[in-house]
Short mmCIF file of C-alpha atoms and ligand atoms in Angstrom, two decimals:
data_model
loop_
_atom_site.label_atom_id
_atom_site.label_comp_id
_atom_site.label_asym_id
_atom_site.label_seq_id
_atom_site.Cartn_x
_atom_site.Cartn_y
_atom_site.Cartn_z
CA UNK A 30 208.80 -57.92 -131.92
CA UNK A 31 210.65 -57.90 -128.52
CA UNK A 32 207.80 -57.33 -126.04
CA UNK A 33 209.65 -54.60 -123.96
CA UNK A 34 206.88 -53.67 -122.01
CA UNK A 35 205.56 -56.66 -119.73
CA UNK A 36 209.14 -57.49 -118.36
CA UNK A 37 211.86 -55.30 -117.93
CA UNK A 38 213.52 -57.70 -120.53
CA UNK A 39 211.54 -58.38 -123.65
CA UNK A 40 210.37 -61.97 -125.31
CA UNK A 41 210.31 -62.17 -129.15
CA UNK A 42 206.79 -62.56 -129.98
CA UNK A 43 207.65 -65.90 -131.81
CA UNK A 44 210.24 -68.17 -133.34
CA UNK A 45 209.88 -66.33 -136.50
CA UNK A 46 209.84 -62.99 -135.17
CA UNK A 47 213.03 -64.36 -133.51
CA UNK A 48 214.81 -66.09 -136.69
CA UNK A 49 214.08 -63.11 -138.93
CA UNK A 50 215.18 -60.43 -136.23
CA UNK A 51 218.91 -62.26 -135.92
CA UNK A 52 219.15 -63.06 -139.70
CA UNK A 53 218.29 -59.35 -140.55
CA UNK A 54 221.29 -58.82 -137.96
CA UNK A 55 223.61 -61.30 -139.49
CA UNK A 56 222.78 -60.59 -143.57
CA UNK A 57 223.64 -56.59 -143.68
CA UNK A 58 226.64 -54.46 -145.46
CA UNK A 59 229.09 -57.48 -144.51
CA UNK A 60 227.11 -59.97 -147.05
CA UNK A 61 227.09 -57.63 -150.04
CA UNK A 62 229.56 -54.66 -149.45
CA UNK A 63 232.02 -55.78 -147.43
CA UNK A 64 232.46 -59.89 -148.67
CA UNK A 65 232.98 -58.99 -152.30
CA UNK A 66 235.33 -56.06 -151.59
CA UNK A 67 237.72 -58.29 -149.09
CA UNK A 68 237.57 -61.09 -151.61
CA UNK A 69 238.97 -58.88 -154.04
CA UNK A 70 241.51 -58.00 -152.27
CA UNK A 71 242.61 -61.11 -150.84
CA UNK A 72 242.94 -63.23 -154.16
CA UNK A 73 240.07 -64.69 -154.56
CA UNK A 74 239.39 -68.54 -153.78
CA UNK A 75 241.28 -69.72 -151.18
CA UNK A 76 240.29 -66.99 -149.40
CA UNK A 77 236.59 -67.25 -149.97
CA UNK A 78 237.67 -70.72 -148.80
CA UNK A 79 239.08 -70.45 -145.81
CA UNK A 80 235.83 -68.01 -145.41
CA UNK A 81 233.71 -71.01 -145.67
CA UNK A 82 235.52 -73.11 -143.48
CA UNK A 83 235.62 -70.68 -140.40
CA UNK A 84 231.60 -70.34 -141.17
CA UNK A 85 231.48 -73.91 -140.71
CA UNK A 86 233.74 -74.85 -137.79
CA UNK A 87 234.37 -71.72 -136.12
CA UNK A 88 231.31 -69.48 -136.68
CA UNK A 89 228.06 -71.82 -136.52
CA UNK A 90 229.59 -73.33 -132.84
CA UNK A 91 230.30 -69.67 -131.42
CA UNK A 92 227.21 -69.20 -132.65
CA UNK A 93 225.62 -71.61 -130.80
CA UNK A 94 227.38 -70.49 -128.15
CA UNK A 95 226.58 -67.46 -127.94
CA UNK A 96 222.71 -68.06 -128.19
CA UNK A 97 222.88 -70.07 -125.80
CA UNK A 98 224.63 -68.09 -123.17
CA UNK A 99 222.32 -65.32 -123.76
CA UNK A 100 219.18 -66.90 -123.61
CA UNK A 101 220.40 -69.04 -120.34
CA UNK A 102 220.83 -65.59 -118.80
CA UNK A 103 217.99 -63.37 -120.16
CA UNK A 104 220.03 -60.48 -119.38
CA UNK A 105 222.24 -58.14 -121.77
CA UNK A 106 225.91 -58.85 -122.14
CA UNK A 107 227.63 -57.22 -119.30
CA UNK A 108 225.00 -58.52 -116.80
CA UNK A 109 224.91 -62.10 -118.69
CA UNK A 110 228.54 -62.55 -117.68
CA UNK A 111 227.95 -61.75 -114.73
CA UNK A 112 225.42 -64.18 -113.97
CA UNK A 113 226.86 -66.92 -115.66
CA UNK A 114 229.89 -66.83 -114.12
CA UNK A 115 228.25 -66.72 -110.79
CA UNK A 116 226.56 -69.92 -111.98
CA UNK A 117 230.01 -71.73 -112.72
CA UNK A 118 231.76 -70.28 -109.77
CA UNK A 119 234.18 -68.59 -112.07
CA UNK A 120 236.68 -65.56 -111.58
CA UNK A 121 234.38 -62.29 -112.04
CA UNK A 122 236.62 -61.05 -114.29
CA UNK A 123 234.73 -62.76 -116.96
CA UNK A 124 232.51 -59.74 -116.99
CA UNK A 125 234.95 -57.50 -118.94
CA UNK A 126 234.17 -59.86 -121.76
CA UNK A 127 230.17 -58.40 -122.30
CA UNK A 128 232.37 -54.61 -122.47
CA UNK A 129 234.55 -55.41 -125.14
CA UNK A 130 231.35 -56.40 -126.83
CA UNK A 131 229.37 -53.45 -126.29
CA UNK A 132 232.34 -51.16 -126.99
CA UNK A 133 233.65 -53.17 -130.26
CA UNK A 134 229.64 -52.69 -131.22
CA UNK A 135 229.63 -49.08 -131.37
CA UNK A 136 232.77 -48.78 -133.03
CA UNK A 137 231.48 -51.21 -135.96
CA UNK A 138 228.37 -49.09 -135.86
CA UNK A 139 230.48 -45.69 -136.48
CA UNK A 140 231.84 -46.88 -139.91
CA UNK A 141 228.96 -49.29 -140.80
CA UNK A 142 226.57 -45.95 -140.62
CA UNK A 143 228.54 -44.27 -142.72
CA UNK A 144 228.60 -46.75 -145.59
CA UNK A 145 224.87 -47.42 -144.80
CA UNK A 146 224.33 -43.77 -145.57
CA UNK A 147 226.80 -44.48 -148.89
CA UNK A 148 224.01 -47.22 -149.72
CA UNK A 149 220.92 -44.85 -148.82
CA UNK A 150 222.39 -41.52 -151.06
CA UNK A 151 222.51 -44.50 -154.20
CA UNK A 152 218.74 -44.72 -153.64
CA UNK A 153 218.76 -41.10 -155.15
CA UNK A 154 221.39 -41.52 -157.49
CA UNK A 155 219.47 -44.81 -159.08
CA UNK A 156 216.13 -42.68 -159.04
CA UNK A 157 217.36 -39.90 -160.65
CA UNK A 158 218.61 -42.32 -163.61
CA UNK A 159 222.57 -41.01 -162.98
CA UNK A 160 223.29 -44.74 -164.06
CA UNK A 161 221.34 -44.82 -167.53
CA UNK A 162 223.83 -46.09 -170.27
CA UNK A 163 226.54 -44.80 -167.99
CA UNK A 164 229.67 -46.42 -168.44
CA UNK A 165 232.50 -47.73 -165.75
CA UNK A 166 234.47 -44.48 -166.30
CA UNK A 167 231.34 -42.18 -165.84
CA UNK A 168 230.25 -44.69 -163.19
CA UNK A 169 233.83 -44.67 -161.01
CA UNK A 170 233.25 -40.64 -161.33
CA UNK A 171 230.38 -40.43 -159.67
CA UNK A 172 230.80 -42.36 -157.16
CA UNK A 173 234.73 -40.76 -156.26
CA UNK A 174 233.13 -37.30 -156.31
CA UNK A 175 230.44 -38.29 -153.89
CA UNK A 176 232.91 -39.43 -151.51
CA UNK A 177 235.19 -36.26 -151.91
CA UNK A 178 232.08 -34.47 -150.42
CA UNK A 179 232.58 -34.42 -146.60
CA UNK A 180 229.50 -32.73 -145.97
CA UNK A 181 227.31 -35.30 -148.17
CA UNK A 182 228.91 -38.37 -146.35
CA UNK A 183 228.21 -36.65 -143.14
CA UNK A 184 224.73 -35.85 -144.28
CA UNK A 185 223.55 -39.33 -145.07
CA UNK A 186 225.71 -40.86 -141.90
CA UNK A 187 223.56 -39.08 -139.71
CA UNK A 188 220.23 -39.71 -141.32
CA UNK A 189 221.32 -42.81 -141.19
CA UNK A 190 222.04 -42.74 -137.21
CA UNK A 191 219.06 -41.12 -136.70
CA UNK A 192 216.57 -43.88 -138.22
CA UNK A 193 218.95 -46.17 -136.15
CA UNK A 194 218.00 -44.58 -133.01
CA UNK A 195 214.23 -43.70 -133.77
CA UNK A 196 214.14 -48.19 -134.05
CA UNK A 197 215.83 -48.48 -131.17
CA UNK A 198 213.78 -46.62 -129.13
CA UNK A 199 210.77 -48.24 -130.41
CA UNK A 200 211.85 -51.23 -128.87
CA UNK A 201 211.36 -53.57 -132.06
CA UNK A 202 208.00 -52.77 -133.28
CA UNK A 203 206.00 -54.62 -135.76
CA UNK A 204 207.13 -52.38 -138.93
CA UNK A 205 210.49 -53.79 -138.57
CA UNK A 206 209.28 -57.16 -137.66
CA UNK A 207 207.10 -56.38 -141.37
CA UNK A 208 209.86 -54.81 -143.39
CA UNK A 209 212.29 -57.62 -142.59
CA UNK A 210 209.74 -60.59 -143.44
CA UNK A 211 209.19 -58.90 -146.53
CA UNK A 212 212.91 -57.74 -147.10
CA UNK A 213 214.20 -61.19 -147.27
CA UNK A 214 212.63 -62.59 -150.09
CA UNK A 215 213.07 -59.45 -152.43
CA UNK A 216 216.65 -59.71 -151.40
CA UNK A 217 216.85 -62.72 -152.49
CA UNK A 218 214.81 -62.69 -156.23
CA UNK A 219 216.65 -59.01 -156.51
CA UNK A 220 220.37 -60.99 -155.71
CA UNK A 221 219.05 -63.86 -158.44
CA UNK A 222 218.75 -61.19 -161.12
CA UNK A 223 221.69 -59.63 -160.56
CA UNK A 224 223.05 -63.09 -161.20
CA UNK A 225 221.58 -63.74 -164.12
CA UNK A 226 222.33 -60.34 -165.45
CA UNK A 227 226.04 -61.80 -164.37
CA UNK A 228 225.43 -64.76 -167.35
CA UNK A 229 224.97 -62.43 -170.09
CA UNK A 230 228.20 -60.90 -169.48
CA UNK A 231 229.87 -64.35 -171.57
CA UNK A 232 233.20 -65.33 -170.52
CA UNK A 233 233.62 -63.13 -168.06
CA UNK A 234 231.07 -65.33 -165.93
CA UNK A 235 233.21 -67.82 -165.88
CA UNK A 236 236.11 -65.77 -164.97
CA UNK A 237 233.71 -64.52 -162.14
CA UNK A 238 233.19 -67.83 -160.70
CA UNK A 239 236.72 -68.72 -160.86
CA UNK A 240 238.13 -65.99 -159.05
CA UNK A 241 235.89 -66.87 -156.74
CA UNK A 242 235.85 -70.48 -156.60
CA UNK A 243 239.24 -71.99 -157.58
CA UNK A 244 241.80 -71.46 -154.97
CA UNK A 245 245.37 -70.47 -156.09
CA UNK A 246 246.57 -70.89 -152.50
CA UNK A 247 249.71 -68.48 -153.28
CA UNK A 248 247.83 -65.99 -153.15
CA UNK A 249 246.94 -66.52 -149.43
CA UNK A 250 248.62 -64.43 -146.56
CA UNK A 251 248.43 -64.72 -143.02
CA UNK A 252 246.82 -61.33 -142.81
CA UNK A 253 244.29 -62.52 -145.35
CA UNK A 254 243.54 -65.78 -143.37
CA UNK A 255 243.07 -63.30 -140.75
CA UNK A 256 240.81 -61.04 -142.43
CA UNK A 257 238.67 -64.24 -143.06
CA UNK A 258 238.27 -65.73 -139.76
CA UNK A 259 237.16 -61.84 -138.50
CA UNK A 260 234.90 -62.12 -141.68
CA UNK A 261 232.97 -65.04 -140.13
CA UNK A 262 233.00 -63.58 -137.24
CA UNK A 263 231.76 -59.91 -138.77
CA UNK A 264 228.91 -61.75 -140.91
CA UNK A 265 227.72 -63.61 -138.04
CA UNK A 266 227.51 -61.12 -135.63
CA UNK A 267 229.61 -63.39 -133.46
CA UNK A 268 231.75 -62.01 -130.72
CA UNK A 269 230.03 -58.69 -129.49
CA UNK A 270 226.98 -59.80 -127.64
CA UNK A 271 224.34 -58.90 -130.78
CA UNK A 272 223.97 -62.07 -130.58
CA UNK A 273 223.78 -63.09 -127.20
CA UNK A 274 220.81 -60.16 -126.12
CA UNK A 275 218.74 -61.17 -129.30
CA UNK A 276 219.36 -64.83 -127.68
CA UNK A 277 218.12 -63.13 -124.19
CA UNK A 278 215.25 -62.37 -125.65
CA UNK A 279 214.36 -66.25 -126.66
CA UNK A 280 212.06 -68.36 -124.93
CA UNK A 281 213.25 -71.71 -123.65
CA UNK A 282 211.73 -73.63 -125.84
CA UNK A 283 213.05 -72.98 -129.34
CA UNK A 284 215.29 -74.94 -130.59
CA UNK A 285 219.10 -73.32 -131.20
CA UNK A 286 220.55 -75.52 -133.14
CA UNK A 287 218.19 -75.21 -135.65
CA UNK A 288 217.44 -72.08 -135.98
CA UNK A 289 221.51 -71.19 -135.85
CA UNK A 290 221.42 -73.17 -139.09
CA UNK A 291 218.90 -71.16 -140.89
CA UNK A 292 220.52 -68.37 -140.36
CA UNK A 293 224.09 -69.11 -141.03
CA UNK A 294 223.24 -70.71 -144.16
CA UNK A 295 220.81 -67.39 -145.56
CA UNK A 296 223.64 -65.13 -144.38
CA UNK A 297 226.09 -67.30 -146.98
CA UNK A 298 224.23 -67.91 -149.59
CA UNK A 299 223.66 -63.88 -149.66
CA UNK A 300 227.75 -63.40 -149.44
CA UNK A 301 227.82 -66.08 -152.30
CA UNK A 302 225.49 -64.47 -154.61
CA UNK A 303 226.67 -61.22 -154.17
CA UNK A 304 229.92 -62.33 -155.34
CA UNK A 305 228.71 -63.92 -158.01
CA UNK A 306 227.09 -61.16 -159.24
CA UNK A 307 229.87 -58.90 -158.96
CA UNK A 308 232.82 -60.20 -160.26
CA UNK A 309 231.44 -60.85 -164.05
CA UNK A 310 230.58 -57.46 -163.90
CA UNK A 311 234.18 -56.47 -162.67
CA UNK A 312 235.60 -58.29 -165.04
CA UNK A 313 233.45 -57.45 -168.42
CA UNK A 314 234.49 -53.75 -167.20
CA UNK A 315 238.18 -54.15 -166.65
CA UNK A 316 237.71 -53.35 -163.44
CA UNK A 317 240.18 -54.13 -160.69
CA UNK A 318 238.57 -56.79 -158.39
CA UNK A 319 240.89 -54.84 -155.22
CA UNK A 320 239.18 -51.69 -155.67
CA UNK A 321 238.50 -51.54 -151.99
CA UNK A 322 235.50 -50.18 -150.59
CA UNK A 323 234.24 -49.07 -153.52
CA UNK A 324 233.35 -52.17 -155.40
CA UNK A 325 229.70 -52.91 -155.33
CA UNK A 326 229.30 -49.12 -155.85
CA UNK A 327 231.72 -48.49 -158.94
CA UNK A 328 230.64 -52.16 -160.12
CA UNK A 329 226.17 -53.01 -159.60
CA UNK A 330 225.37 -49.36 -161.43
CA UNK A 331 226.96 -50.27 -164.64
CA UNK A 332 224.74 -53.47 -164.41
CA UNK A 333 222.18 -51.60 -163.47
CA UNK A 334 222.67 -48.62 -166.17
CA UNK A 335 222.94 -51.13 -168.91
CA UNK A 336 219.53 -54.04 -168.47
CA UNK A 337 216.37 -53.32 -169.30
CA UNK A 338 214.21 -52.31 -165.99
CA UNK A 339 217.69 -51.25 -164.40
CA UNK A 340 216.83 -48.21 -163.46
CA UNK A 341 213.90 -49.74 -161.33
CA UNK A 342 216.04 -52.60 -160.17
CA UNK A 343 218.74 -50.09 -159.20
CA UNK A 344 216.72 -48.29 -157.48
CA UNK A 345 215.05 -52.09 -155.64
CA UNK A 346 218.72 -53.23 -155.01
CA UNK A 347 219.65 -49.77 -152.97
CA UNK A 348 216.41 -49.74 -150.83
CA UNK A 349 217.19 -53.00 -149.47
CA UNK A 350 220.82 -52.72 -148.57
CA UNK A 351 220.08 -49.59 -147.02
CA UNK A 352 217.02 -51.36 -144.90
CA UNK A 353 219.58 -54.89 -144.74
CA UNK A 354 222.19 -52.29 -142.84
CA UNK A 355 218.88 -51.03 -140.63
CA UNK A 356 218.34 -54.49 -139.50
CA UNK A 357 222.29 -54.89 -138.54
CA UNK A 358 222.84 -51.67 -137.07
CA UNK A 359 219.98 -51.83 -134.58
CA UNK A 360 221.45 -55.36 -133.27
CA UNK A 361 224.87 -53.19 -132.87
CA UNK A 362 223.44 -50.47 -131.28
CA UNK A 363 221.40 -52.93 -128.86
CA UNK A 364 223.96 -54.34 -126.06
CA UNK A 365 225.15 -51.04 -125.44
CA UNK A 366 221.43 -49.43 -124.88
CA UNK A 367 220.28 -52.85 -123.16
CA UNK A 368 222.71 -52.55 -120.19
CA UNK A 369 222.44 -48.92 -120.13
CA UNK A 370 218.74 -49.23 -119.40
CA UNK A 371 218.91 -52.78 -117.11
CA UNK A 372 222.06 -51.31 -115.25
CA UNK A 373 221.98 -48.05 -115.76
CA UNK A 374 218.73 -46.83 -115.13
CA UNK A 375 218.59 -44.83 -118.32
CA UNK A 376 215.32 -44.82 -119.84
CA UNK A 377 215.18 -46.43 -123.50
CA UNK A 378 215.17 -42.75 -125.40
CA UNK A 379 218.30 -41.73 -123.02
CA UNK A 380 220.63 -44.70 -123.92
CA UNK A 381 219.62 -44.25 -127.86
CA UNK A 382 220.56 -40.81 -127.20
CA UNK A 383 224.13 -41.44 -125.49
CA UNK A 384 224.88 -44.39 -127.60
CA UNK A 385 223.90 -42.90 -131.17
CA UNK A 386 226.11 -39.50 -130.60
CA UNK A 387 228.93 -40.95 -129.28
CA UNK A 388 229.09 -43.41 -132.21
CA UNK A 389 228.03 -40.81 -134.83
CA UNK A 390 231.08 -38.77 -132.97
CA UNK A 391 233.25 -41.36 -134.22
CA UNK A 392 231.92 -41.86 -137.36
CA UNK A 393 233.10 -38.93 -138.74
CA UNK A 394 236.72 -40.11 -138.53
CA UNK A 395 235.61 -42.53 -141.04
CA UNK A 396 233.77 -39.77 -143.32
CA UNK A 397 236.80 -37.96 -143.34
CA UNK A 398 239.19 -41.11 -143.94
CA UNK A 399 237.84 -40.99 -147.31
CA UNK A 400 238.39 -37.12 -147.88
CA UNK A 401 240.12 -34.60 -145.90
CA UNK A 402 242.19 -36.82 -143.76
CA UNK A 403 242.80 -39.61 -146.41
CA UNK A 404 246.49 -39.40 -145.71
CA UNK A 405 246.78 -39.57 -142.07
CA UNK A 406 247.22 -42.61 -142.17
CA UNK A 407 248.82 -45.02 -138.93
CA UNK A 408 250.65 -48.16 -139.88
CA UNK A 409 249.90 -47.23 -143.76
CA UNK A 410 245.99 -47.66 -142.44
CA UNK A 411 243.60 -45.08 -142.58
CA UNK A 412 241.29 -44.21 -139.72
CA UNK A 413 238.52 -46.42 -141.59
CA UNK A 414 240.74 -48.89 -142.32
CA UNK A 415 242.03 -49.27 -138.32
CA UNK A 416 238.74 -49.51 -137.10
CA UNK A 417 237.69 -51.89 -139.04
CA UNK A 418 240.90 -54.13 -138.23
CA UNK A 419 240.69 -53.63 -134.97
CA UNK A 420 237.13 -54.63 -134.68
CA UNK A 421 236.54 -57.59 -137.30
CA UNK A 422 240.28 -58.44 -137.40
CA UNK A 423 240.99 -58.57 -133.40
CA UNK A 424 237.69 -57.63 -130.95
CA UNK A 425 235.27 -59.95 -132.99
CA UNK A 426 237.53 -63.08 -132.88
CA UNK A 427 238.77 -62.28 -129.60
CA UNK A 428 235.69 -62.03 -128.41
CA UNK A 429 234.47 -65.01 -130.09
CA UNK A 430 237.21 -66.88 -128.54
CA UNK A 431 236.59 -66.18 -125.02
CA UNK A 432 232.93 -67.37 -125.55
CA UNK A 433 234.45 -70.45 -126.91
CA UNK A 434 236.43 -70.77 -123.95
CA UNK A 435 233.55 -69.93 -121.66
CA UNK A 436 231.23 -72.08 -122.71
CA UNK A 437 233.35 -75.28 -123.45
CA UNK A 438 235.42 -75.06 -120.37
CA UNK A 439 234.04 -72.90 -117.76
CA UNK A 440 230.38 -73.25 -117.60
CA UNK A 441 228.79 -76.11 -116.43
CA UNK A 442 228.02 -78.98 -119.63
CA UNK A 443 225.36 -80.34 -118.06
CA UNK A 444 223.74 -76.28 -118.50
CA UNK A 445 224.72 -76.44 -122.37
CA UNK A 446 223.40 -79.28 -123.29
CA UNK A 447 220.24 -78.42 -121.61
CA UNK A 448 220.00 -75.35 -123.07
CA UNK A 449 221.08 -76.71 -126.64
CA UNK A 450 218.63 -79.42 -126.26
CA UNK A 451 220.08 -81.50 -129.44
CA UNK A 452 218.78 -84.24 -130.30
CA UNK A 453 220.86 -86.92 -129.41
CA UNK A 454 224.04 -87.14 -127.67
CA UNK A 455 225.99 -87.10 -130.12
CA UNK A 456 225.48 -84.03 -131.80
CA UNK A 457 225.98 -82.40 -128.35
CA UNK A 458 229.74 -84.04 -128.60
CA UNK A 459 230.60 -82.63 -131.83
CA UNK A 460 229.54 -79.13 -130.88
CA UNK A 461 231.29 -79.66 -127.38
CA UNK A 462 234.40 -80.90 -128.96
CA UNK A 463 234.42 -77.91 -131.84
CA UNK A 464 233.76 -75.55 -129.09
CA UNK A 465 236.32 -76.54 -127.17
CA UNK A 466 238.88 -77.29 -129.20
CA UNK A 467 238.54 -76.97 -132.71
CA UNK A 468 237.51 -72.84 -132.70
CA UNK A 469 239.75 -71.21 -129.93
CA UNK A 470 242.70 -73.53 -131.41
CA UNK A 471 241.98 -72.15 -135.08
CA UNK A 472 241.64 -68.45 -133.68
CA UNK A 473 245.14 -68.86 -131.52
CA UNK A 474 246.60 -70.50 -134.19
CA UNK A 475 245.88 -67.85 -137.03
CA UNK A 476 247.29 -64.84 -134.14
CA UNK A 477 250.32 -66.54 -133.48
CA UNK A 478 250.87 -67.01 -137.79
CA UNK A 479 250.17 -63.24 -137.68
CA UNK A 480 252.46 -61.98 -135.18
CA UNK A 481 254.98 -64.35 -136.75
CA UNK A 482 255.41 -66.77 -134.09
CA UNK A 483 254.18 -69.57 -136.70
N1 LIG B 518 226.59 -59.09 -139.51
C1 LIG B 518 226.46 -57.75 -139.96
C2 LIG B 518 226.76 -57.69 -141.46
O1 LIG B 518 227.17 -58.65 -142.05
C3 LIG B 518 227.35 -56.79 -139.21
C4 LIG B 518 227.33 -56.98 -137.74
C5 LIG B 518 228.51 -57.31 -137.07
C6 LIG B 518 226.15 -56.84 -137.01
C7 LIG B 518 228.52 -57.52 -135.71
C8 LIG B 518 226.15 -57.05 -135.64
C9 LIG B 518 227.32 -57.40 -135.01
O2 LIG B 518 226.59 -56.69 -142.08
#
């Protein structure tokens, strides 16, 4: 898919290769793990709300944003700031802005692999028919003693790491480019059945879509409007430079408004039907929708376990969330292996090599967050529960706004709306003005409510 060889950076073959390459980045372990989990434990509603909103006003303009600033540069993140502040005469210091991106991407990608390998050990579990007629109890077992087992987790985080790496070196080869073009409409008929599956559970539908749709705003923190905005952020891939080098890899003359569209709008109608097919299920089980990480997996197998063709559909379901996380974790992995081949003079195998231990390193302070270390905990956090704060909570929308800021007040407009290319004038003005104003504004405004200042 990215033509590594001709140039020392790639072109996506085509549009297509191009919009199914950054929604397999965007739809991943955020859309169907983490969304349902966080919406749990926020309340419901309002927050799946405010959710929406940031998609809408904060999310699909960064978006934009970022796109554009990588494909303007047709470098990787580091480098890209570099150049385009250049461009705008701007202070250099801009630059630091690609790190934080690489570095918040391999710490997402040390606890994403580790639930990715959670989603690839189910594939076994559903084959093996451990969910048959099993009920929530039995279900909730087996899933609690898997995680008790350090050396399992470990086991399936680095197989997991390790296909990561092997598609990373590849460059993006035409199997992905395959898998994902096929992945994306099972996903979708697979997400549709689950929701049906949701109907028969009665009243507890209902009870499913309001949790999720009627917002009791008392229920709504600052730390969960927080949590929200970083979801946007996290679901996107906004904030960290995936983005941006997938956008480096564009040719001039696709359109990015368009194609930002697409993509936001697949990556939340997946989120959407995910919770929709949960949350029946939770609550025909008397589950507790704030079960944490856990949810899909203590929650889907009892579905699964209990419809006829479950066992195959269980078995469907697990394949593609473990090949949906693929698609992410490569676009996590890439900024960091991008500059260390383009600035570092690493070859491609090198940088996979560096990048993938250091962040399977790490990972195992998330493996162990769920066993042997469960109660060191910092600020009542665990050590899986501080890295994902401090990436989706604070480096993602930090990130997110300083490309806000960059590209609404720094860089040049005339070079925006050139490369944005909208189609009249006044589409370019709304995007200016949301860039500008509307999403560092919202992001300020929801730190200062956090800190207390508000
Ligand atoms: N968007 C991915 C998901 O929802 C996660 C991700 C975050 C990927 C940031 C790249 C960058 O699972």
């Amino acid at each position: 898919m990215i033509d590594t060889n001709t140039t020392s950076h790639g072109k996506w073959s085509s549009r297509f290769a191009y919009i199914l390459a950054a929604t397999g980045s965007a739809v991943g372990l955020g859309n169907i793990w983490k969304f349902p989990y966080i919406t749990g434990e926020n309340g419901g509603g309002a927050f799946v709300l405010v959710y929406l909103l940031c998609v809408l006003l904060i999310g699909i303009p960064i978006m934009m944003a970022e796109t554009l600033l990588g494909r303007r540069s047709q470098k990787n993140p580091i480098e890209a700031m570099e150049l385009l502040t250049k461009e705008a005469n701007a202070d250099s210091n801009w630059h630091y802005l690609g790190w934080m991106g690489v570095i918040a991407g391999l710490l997402i990608l040390s606890y994403y692999s580790v639930i990715a390998g959670w989603s690839s050990a189910y594939i076994l579990k559903a084959f093996s028919g451990s969910f048959i007629d099993a009920d929530a109890l039995a279900i909730k077992s087996i899933f609690n003693d898997f995680i008790a087992s350090p050396v399992k987790l470990v086991f399936w985080h680095t197989l997991f790491m390790l296909a990561t790496m092997w598609i990373v070196v590849k460059g993006i080869n035409n199997g992905l480019e395959k898998a994902v073009q096929y992945l994306m409409p099972v996903l979708f008929v697979l997400m549709f059945l689950l929701v049906a599956y949701a109907m028969t559970t009665g009243d507890n539908y209902f009870k499913g879509l309001h949790f999720l749709f009627s917002p009791d705003f008392s229920k709504l923190t600052s730390n969960s409007v927080l949590t929200a905005m970083g979801h946007a952020f996290f679901t996107l891939s906004l904030g960290m430079g995936a983005i941006m080098v997938y956008g480096s890899y564009l040719s001039k003359d696709i359109s990015i408004s368009k194609t930002v569209f697409l993509i936001a709008g697949a990556d939340t109608i997946v989120a959407l039907l995910a919770g929709i097919a949960i949350f029946p299920i939770v609550f025909a089980n008397n589950l507790h929708p704030n079960s944490g990480p856990g949810l899909i997996f203590e929650t889907l197998p009892i579905a699964f376990g209990a419809m006829t063709g479950g066992w195959l559909m269980g078995i469907l379901f697990f394949v593609m969330l473990a090949i949906a996380a693929l698609t992410s974790s490569i676009s996590l992995m890439e900024p960091a292996v991008a500059w260390l081949v383009e600035n570092r003079g690493f070859s491609r195998q090198k940088a996979c090599v560096w990048s993938g231990g250091v962040t399977w390193l790490l990972g195992l302070g998330t493996v162990f967050s769920f066993n042997v270390w469960e109660n060191f905990k910092v600020f009542d956090r665990n050590i899986f529960q501080i890295l994902d704060y401090l990436t989706a909570n604070l480096m993602l929308p930090i990130g997110g706004f300083c490309i806000a800021i960059f590209t609404g007040w720094i860089m040049n407009a005339q070079h925006s709306e050139d490369e944005l290319a909208l189609p009249n004038s006044g589409y370019y003005q709304v995007w200016k003005m949301l860039i500008s104003y509307v999403a560092p504004a919202a992001v300020f405004f929801v730190f200062l409510h956090v800190v207390g200042v508000l």
